[in-house]
XYZ file of C-alpha atoms in Angstrom:
628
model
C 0.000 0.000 0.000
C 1.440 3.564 -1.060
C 2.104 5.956 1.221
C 0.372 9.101 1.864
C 3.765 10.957 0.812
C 4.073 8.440 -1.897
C 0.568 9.119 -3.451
C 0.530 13.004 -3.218
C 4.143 12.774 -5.419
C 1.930 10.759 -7.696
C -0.501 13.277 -8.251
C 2.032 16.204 -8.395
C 3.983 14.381 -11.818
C 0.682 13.544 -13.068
C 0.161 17.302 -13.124
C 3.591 17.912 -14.371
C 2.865 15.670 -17.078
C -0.194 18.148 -17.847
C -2.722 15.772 -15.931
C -2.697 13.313 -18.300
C -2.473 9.366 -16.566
C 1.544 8.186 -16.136
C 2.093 5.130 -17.252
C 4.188 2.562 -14.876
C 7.413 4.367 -16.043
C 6.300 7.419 -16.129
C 6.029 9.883 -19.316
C 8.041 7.772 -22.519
C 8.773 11.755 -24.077
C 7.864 14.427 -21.577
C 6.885 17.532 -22.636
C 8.936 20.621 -22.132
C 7.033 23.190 -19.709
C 7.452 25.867 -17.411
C 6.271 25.512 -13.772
C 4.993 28.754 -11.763
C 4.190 28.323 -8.086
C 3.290 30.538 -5.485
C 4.944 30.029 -2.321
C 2.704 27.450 -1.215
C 2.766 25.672 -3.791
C 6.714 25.775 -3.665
C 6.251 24.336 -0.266
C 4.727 21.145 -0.804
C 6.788 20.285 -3.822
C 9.919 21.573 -2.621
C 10.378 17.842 0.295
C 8.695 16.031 -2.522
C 10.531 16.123 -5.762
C 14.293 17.014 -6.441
C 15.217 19.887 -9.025
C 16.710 16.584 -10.872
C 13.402 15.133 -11.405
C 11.694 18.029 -12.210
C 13.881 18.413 -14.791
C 12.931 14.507 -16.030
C 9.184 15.570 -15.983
C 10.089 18.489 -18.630
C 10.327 21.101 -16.830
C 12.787 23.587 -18.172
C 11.916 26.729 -15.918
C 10.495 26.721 -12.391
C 9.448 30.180 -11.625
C 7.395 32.428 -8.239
C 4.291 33.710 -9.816
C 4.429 36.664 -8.312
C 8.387 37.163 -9.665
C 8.998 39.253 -12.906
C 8.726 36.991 -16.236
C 8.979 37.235 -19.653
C 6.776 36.012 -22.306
C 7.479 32.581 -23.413
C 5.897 31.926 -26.445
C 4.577 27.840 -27.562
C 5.699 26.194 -23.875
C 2.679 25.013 -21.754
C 2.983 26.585 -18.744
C 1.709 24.686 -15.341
C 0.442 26.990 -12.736
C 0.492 25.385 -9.630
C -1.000 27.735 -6.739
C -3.588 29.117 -4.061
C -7.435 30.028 -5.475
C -6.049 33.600 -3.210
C -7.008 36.615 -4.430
C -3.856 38.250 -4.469
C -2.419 34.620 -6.723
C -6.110 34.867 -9.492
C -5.519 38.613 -9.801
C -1.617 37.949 -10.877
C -3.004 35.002 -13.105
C -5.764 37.171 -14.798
C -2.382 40.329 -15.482
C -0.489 37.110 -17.074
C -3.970 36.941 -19.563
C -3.683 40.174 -20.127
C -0.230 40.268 -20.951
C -0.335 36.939 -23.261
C 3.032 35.874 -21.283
C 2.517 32.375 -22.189
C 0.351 30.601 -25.134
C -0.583 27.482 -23.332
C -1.990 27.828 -19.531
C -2.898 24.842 -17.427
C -4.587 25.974 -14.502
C -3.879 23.774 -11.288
C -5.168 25.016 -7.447
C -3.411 23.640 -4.601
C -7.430 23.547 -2.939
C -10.366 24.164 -4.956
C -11.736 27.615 -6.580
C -14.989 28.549 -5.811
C -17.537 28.946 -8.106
C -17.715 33.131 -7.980
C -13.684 33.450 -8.233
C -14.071 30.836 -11.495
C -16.373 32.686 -12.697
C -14.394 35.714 -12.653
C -11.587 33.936 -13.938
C -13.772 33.060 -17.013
C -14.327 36.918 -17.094
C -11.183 37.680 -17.285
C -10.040 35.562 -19.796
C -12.823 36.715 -22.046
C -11.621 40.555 -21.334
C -8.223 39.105 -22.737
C -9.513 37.252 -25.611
C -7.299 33.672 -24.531
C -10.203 31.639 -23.718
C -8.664 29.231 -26.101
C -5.051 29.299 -24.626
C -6.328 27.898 -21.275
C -6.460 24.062 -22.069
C -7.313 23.070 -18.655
C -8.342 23.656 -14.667
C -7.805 21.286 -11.722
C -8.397 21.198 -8.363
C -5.854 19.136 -7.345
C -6.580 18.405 -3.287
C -2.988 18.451 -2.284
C -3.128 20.953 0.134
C -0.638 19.592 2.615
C 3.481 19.530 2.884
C 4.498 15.766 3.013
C 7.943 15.561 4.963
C 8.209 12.070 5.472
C 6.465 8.903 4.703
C 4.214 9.186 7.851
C 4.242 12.520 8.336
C 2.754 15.592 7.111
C 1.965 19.332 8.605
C -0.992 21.741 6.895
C 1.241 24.835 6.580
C 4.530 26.266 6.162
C 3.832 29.446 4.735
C 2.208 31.442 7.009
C 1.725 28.775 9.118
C 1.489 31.145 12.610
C -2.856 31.475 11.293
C -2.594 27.569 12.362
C -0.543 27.964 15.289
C -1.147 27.236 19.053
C -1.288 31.078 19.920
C -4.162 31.516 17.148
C -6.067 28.629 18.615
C -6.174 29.869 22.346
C -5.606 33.496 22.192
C -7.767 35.271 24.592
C -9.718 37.584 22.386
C -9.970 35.338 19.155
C -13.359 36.317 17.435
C -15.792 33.036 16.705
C -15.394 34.138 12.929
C -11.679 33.880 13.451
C -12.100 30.260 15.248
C -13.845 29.189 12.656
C -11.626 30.418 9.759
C -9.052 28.461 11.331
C -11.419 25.570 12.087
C -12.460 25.302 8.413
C -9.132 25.621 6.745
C -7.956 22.665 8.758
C -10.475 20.324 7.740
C -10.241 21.477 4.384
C -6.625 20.409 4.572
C -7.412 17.108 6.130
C -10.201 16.527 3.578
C -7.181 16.779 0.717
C -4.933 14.413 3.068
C -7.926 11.625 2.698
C -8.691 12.588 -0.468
C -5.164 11.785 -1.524
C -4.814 9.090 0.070
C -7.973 7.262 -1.489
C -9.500 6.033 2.142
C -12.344 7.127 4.172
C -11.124 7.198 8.520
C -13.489 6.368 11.059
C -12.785 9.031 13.220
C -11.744 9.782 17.447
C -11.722 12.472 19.352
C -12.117 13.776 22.564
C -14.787 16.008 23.696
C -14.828 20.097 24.406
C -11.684 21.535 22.662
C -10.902 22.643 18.978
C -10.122 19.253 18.597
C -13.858 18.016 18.511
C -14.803 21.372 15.825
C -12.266 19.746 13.678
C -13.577 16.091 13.690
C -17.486 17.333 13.668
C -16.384 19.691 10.556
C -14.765 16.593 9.085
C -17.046 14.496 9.545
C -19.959 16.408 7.902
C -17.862 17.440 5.174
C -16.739 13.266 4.063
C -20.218 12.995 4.453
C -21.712 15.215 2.218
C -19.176 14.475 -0.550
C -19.728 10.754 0.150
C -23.429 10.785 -0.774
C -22.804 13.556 -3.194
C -22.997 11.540 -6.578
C -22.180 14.290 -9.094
C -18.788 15.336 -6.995
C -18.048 12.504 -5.210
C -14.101 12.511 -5.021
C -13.579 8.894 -3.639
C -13.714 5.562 -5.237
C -16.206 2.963 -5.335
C -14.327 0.977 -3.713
C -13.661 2.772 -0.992
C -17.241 4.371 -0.817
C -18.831 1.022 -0.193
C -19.434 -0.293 3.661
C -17.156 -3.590 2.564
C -13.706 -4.000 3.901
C -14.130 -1.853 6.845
C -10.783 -3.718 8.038
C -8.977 -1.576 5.695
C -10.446 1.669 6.788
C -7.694 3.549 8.868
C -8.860 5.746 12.318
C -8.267 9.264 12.445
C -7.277 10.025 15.773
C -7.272 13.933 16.386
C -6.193 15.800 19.556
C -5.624 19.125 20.855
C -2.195 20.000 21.840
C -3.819 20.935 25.204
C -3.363 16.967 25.793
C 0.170 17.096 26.132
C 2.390 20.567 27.081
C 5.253 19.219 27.892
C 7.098 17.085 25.167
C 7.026 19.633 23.071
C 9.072 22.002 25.196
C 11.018 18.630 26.468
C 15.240 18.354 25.579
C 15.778 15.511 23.245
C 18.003 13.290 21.839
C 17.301 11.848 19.166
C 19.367 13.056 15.479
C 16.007 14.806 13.690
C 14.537 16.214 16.706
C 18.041 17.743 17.641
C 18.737 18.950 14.033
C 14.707 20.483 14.932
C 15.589 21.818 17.746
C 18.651 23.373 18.140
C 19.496 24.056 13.823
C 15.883 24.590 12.760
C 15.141 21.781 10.353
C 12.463 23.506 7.807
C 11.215 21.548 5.182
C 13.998 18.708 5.326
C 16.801 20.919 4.846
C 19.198 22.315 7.617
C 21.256 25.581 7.246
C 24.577 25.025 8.615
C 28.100 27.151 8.623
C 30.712 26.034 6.263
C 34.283 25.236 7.893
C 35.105 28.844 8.914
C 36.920 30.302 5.320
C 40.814 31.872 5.341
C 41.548 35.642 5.560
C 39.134 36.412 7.840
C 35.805 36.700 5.636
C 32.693 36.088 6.740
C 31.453 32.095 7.035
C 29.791 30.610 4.359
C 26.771 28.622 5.346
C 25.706 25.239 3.256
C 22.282 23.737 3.132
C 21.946 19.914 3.824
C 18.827 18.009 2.379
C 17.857 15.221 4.458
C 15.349 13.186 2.805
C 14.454 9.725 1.731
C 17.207 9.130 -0.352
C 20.024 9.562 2.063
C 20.037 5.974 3.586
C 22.353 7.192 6.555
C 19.382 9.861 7.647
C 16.503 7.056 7.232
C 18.327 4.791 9.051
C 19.772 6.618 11.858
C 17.335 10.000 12.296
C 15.399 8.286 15.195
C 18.420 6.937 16.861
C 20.105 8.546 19.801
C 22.788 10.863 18.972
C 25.448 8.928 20.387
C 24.714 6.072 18.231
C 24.634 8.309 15.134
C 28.115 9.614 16.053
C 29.317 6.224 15.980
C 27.842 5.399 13.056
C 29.062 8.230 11.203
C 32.552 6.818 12.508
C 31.515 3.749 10.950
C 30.406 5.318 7.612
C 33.971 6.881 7.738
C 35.883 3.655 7.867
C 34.312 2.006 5.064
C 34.828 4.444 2.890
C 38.611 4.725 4.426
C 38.774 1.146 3.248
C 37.287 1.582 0.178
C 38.975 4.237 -1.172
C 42.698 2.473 -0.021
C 41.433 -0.589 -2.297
C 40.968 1.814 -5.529
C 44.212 3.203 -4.634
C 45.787 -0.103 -4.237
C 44.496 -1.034 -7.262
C 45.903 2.382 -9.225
C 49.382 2.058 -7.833
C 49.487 -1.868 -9.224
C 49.105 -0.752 -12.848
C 51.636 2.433 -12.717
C 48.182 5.197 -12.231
C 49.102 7.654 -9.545
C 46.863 10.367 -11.297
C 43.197 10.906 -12.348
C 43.553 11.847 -15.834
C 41.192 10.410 -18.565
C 44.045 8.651 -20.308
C 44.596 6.800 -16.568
C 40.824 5.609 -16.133
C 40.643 4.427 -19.745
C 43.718 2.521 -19.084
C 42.159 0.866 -16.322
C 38.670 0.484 -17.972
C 40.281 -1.339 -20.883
C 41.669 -3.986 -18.008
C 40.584 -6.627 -15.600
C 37.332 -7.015 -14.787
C 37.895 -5.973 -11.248
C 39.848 -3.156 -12.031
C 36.527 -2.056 -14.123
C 34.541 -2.981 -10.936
C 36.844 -0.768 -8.683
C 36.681 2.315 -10.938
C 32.836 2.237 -11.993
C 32.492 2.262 -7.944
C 34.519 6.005 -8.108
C 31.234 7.654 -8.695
C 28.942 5.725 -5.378
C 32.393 6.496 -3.335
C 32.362 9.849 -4.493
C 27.974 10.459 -3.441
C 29.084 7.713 -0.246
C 31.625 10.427 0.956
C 29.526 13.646 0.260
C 27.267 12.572 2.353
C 29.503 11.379 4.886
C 31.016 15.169 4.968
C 27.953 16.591 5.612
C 26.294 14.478 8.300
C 30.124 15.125 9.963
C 29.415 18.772 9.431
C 25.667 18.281 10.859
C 26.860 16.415 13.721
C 29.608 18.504 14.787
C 27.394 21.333 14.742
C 24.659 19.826 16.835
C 27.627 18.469 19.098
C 28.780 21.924 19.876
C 25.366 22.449 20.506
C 25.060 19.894 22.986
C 28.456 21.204 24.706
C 27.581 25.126 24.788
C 24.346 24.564 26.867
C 24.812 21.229 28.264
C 22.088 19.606 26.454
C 22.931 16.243 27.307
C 22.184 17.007 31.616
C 18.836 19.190 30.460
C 17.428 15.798 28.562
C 18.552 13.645 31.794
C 17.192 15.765 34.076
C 14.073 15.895 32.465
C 13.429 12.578 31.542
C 13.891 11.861 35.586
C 11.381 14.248 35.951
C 8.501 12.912 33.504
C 9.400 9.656 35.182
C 9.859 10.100 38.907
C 11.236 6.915 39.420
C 14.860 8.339 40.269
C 16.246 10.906 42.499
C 17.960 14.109 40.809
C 21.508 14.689 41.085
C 21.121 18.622 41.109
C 18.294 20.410 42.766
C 16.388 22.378 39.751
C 17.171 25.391 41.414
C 21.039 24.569 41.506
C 20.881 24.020 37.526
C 18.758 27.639 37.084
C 21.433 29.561 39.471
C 24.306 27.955 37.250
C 25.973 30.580 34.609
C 27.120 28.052 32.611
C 24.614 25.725 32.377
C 22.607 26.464 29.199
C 20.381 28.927 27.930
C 18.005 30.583 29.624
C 14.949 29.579 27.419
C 16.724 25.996 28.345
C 16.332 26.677 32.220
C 12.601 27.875 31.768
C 11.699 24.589 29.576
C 13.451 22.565 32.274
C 11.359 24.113 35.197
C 7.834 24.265 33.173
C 8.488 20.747 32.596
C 9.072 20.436 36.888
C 6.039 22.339 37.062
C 3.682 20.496 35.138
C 4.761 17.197 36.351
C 4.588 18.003 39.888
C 1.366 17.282 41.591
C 1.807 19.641 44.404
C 4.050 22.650 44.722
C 2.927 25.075 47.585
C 3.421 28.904 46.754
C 6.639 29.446 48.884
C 8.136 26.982 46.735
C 6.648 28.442 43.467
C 8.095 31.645 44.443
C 11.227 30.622 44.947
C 11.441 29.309 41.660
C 9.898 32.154 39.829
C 12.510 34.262 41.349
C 15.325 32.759 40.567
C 14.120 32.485 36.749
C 13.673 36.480 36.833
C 16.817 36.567 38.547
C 18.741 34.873 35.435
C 16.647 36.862 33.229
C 13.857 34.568 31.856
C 10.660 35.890 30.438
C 7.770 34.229 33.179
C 4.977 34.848 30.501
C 4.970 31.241 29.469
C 5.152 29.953 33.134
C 1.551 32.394 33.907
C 0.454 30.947 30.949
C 1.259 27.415 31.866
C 0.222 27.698 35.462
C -3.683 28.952 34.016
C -3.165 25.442 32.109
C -2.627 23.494 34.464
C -5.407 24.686 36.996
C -7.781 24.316 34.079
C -6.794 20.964 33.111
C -6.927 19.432 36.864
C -10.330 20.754 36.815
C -11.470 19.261 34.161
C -9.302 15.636 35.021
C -10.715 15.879 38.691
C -7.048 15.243 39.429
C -3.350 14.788 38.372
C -2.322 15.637 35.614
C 1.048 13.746 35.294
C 1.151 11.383 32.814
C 4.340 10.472 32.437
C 5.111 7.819 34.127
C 7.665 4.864 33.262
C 9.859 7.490 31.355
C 13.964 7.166 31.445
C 17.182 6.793 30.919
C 20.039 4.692 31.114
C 24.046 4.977 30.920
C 26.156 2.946 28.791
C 29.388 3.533 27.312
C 28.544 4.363 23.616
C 31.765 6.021 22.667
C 34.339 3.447 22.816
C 35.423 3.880 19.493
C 34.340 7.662 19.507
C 36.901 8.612 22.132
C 39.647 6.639 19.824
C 42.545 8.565 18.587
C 41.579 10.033 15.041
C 38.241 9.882 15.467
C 35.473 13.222 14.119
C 34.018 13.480 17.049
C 35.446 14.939 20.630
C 32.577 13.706 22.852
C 34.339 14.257 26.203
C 32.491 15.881 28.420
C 28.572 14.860 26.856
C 26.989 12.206 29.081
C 26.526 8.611 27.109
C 22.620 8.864 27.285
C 20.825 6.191 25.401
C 16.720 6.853 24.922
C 14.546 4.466 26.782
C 11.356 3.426 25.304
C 8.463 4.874 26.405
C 5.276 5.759 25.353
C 4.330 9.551 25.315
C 0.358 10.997 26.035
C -0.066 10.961 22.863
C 1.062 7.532 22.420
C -0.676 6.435 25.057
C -4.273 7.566 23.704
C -3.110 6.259 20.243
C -2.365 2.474 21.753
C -6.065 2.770 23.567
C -7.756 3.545 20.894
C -6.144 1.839 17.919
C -6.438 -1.565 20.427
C -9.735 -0.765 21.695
C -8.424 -0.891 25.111
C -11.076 0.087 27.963
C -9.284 3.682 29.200
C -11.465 6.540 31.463
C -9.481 8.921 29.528
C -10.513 7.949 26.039
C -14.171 6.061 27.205
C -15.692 9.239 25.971
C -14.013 9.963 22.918
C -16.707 10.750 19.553
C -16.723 7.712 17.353
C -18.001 9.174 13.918
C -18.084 7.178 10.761
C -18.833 9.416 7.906
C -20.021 5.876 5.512
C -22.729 5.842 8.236
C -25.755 7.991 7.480
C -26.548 7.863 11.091
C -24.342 8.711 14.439
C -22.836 5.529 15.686
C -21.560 3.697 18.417
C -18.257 2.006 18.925
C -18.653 -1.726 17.254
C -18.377 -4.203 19.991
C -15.752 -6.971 19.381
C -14.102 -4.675 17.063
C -10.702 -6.015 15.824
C -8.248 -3.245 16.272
C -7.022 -0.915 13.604
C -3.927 -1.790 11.500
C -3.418 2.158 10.137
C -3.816 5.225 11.993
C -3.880 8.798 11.066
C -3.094 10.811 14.551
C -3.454 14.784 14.025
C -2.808 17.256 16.261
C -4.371 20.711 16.275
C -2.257 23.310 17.387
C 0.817 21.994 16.683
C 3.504 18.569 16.315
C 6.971 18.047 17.354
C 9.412 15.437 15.651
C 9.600 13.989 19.606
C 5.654 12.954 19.359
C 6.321 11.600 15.712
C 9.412 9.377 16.967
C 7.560 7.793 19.822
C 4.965 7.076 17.436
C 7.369 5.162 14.927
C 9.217 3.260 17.496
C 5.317 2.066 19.039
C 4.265 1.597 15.755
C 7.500 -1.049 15.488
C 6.963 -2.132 18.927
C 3.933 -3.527 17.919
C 4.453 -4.644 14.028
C 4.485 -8.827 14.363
C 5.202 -11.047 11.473
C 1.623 -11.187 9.771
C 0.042 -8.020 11.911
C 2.066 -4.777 10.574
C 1.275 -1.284 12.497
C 0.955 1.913 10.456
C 0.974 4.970 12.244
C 1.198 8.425 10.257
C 1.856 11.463 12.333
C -0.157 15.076 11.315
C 0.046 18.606 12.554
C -1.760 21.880 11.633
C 2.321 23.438 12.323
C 5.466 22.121 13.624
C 6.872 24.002 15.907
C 10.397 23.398 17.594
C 10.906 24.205 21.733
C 11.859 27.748 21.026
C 8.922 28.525 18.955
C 6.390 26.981 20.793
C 8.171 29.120 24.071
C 7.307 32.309 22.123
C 4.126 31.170 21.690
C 3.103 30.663 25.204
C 4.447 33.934 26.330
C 2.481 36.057 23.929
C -0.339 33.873 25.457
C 0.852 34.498 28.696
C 0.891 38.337 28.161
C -3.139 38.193 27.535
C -3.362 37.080 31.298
């Protein structure tokens, strides 16, 4: 089964190959075109397809529609953008202007009927009616960063955010703007995807507007026959066993994850270098005569096997790996060398190669391998240069005793080895956004802290300097949610760590990496909040906390009730309204593993109306805590 990353490339080089059906190999000849996106639009292909392929689909010239252009006469040209004002009053100037002979017309969501028709207008006004060959709606209206995971926005993506959701004097218009251009994005996620959710959620938050909204709007397009955007197939009430659950939540559910310290290589490179859209902005090695430093971009995707395989691991482990990486190609490249120096080569010239191309077939073998070693030790350069820079990270604010301390916390099953006070009053012991996520953290899993205490703590954070508008907010949070709970509101129990010596070979003479002084942490499996309400409800597990979640099936024309004897779900869809964090989406992968048997495979993709790193979602919570 494709997935939902998988399917929405699909649809994107269908459109590049002006919506007509790719075969299994794609396009024999493609046609040469131009591509103009908005920024949006940018967006969602930018983690999806390389400039490489683009160029294979025919695309000569990729171009901002709202960027000066010339006209290009006899080229299709394949918009690929917003139904915004601002993007239909740019497309109707390009009529005008005749920039291009050929327009095919392709919104990211779809146009209403008044701005088509004014479109149409416009187009008349021009006299190109025949130029346009054709208008899509294409339902993509999403950003796809990984196989399981996707977010709504990137652009703009603050109208989405955790501040819009529960600022204090948000209008109900303005709730339920945001309200409806969630589920409109969700509706393109299952739309794309070909599959109809049953759908959970729990009861008096945004969450619930989102799944109500969803819900009546799979409905109505489900028993819609003229527009009915879903399959057969997948309309009819057979092979409910298929059908995956949409779980959504509110980010009220969980507060503290995504301000926790982690450890892991993509929620690091999240965290503390501001991975955006799979790529990572990091200085070059620091150039001669004292000019300024050049900074590099580094695209972590799919195709880099080292970053599939190792950006859930601990970053110890991914240190040693890239050790590891190091070696083979060490060995590798001696072997070419070895085999160079045998026949009298000591150069690269083209003579050499052919010499060595027109001899032994392992001498072939060793120099058609040049071009992998070459790609093998790019890419071992810059997850060295990603490392090192998350490493001094880790060293400059002590990153590695922030994630201890707080995973001792969350768990309360060991003692601390500094007081939380000791670690605020200490200079060099990160920053002090680091210091304010540690104590909020304390705070909210603390069942009782008396005033004096409280006090203490809030002084000694204003001493070092840190904004308390997050903390206000946090403590209004808290009060609200043991209301509502009747009780604690700790939830993170059975949360760890444990020591081992991971940098034996790391420590070795010659090696990248100078870990002394970083603690040898190694992630212990746990499951998150969010995890936890995920395993009740995919199992069907009998939980007070999720007893009272909605169960809406938008196949049923009628509300219903939860089958009894239910088998549990295979897939899941868990969405979180106000906000994701790569931490969440880990713990989700390494359940969804946890749990995958021989014949009984788990799928479990993670979605968020933003993601927001620690620092962000800080900034958040103090403007919130300003309203107070």
């Amino acid at each position: 089964m494709s997935s939902l990353r998988q399917r929405q490339k699909e649809a994107i080089r269908q459109m590049l190959n002006l919506n007509q059906t790719l075969t299994k190999h794609g396009a024999s000849e493609p046609s040469w075109k131009i591509l103009v996106y908005d920024r949006t639009g940018q967006d969602i292909i930018s983690p999806l397809i390389s400039v490489k392929e683009l160029r294979e689909q025919g695309v000569t010239l990729f171009v901002q529609l709202h960027s000066d252009r010339d006209p290009i006469p006899e080229v299709p040209a394949v918009y690929f953008c917003s139904p915004t004002e601002e993007n239909l009053g740019r497309i109707k100037q390009d009529f005008q202007r005749g920039v291009y002979d050929i327009f095919h017309l392709n919104f990211i969501s779809p146009i209403s009927r008044q701005k088509l028709e004014d479109l149409a207008s416009a187009a008349i006004e021009a006299n190109c009616v025949a130029n346009i060959h054709k208008i899509y709606d294409q339902y993509v209206n999403f950003l796809s960063l990984e196989d399981d995971m996707f977010v709504l926005r990137h652009q703009n993506s603050d109208a989405l955010s955790y501040y819009a959701i529960n600022k204090g004097d948000i209008k109900d218009t303005e709730m339920e703007d945001i309200m409806n251009n969630i589920v409109d994005s969700l509706f393109s996620v299952f739309v794309t995807a070909g599959t109809i959710p049953i759908i959970r959620s729990p009861k008096g938050n945004a969450a619930e507007m989102v799944a109500k909204k969803l819900d009546k709007k799979l409905r109505e397009n489900l028993f819609d026959a003229r527009n009915n955007l879903f399959s057969a197939d997948t309309q009819s009430g057979n092979f409910n066993f298929h059908r995956p659950v949409l779980i959504i939540l509110d980010r009220n559910v969980d507060m503290a994850t995504p301000l926790h310290h982690t450890w892991t290589y993509q929620a690091l490179a999240h965290d503390v270098l501001n991975l955006s859209l799979n790529r990572v902005m990091i200085e070059d090695s620091t150039p001669k005569g004292g000019t300024r430093a050049k900074h590099k971009a580094c695209e972590l995707d799919s195709k880099d096997k080292f970053w599939s395989s190792h950006k859930g691991s601990p970053f110890p482990n991914v240190a040693e790996a890239i050790q590891e990486e190091l070696e083979q190609y060490r060995s590798s490249e001696e072997e070419v060398k070895k085999l160079k120096s045998s026949m009298g080569i000591d150069n690269d010239s083209e003579v050499a190669v052919a010499m060595v191309t027109d001899n032994t077939a392992k001498i072939t073998s060793a120099v058609q391998s040049l071009p992998q070693l070459l790609e093998k030790k790019r890419l071992i350069d810059m997850h060295t240069s990603l490392a090192t820079a998350i490493l001094n990270n880790i060293k400059a604010r002590k990153l590695d005793t922030f994630f201890e301390l707080e995973e001792k916390i969350m768990s309360k099953t060991q003692q601390l080895e500094k007081s939380i006070l000791e670690i605020i009053a200490d200079p060099e012991a990160g920053s002090i956004d680091d210091k304010l996520r540690l104590f909020i953290i304390y705070y909210i899993c603390t069942n009782h802290l008396s005033d004096s205490d409280l006090k203490k703590f809030e002084a000694a954070l204003a001493e070092v300097g840190c904004d308390l508008n997050p903390l206000a907010y946090i403590k209004r949070w808290k009060s609200f949610t043991r209301m509502a709970s009747g009780g604690t509101v700790n939830q993170y129990e059975g949360a760890g760590t444990r020591t081992v010596n991971m940098f034996s070979k790391l420590v070795s003479q010659g090696s990248n990496f100078v870990m002394e002084g970083v603690k040898n942490l190694v992630v212990k499996r746990h499951n998150l909040p969010v995890t936890k309400i995920v395993d009740h409800l995919m199992e069907f597990k009998n939980s007070q906390e999720t007893d009272e979640y909605h169960y809406l099936d938008p196949k049923q024309l009628k509300l219903t009730e939860i089958p009894k004897n239910r088998s549990p779900f295979q897939d899941a869809v868990v969405f979180i309204v106000g906000g994701g964090n790569y931490i969440e989406y880990q713990n989700l992968v390494d359940y969804a593993k946890a749990k995958t048997t021989s014949g009984n495979m788990k799928r479990i993709t993670y979605g968020a109306s933003t993601l927001n790193n620690a620092h962000q979602f800080l900034q958040q919570l103090a403007l919130l805590g300003q309203e107070l």
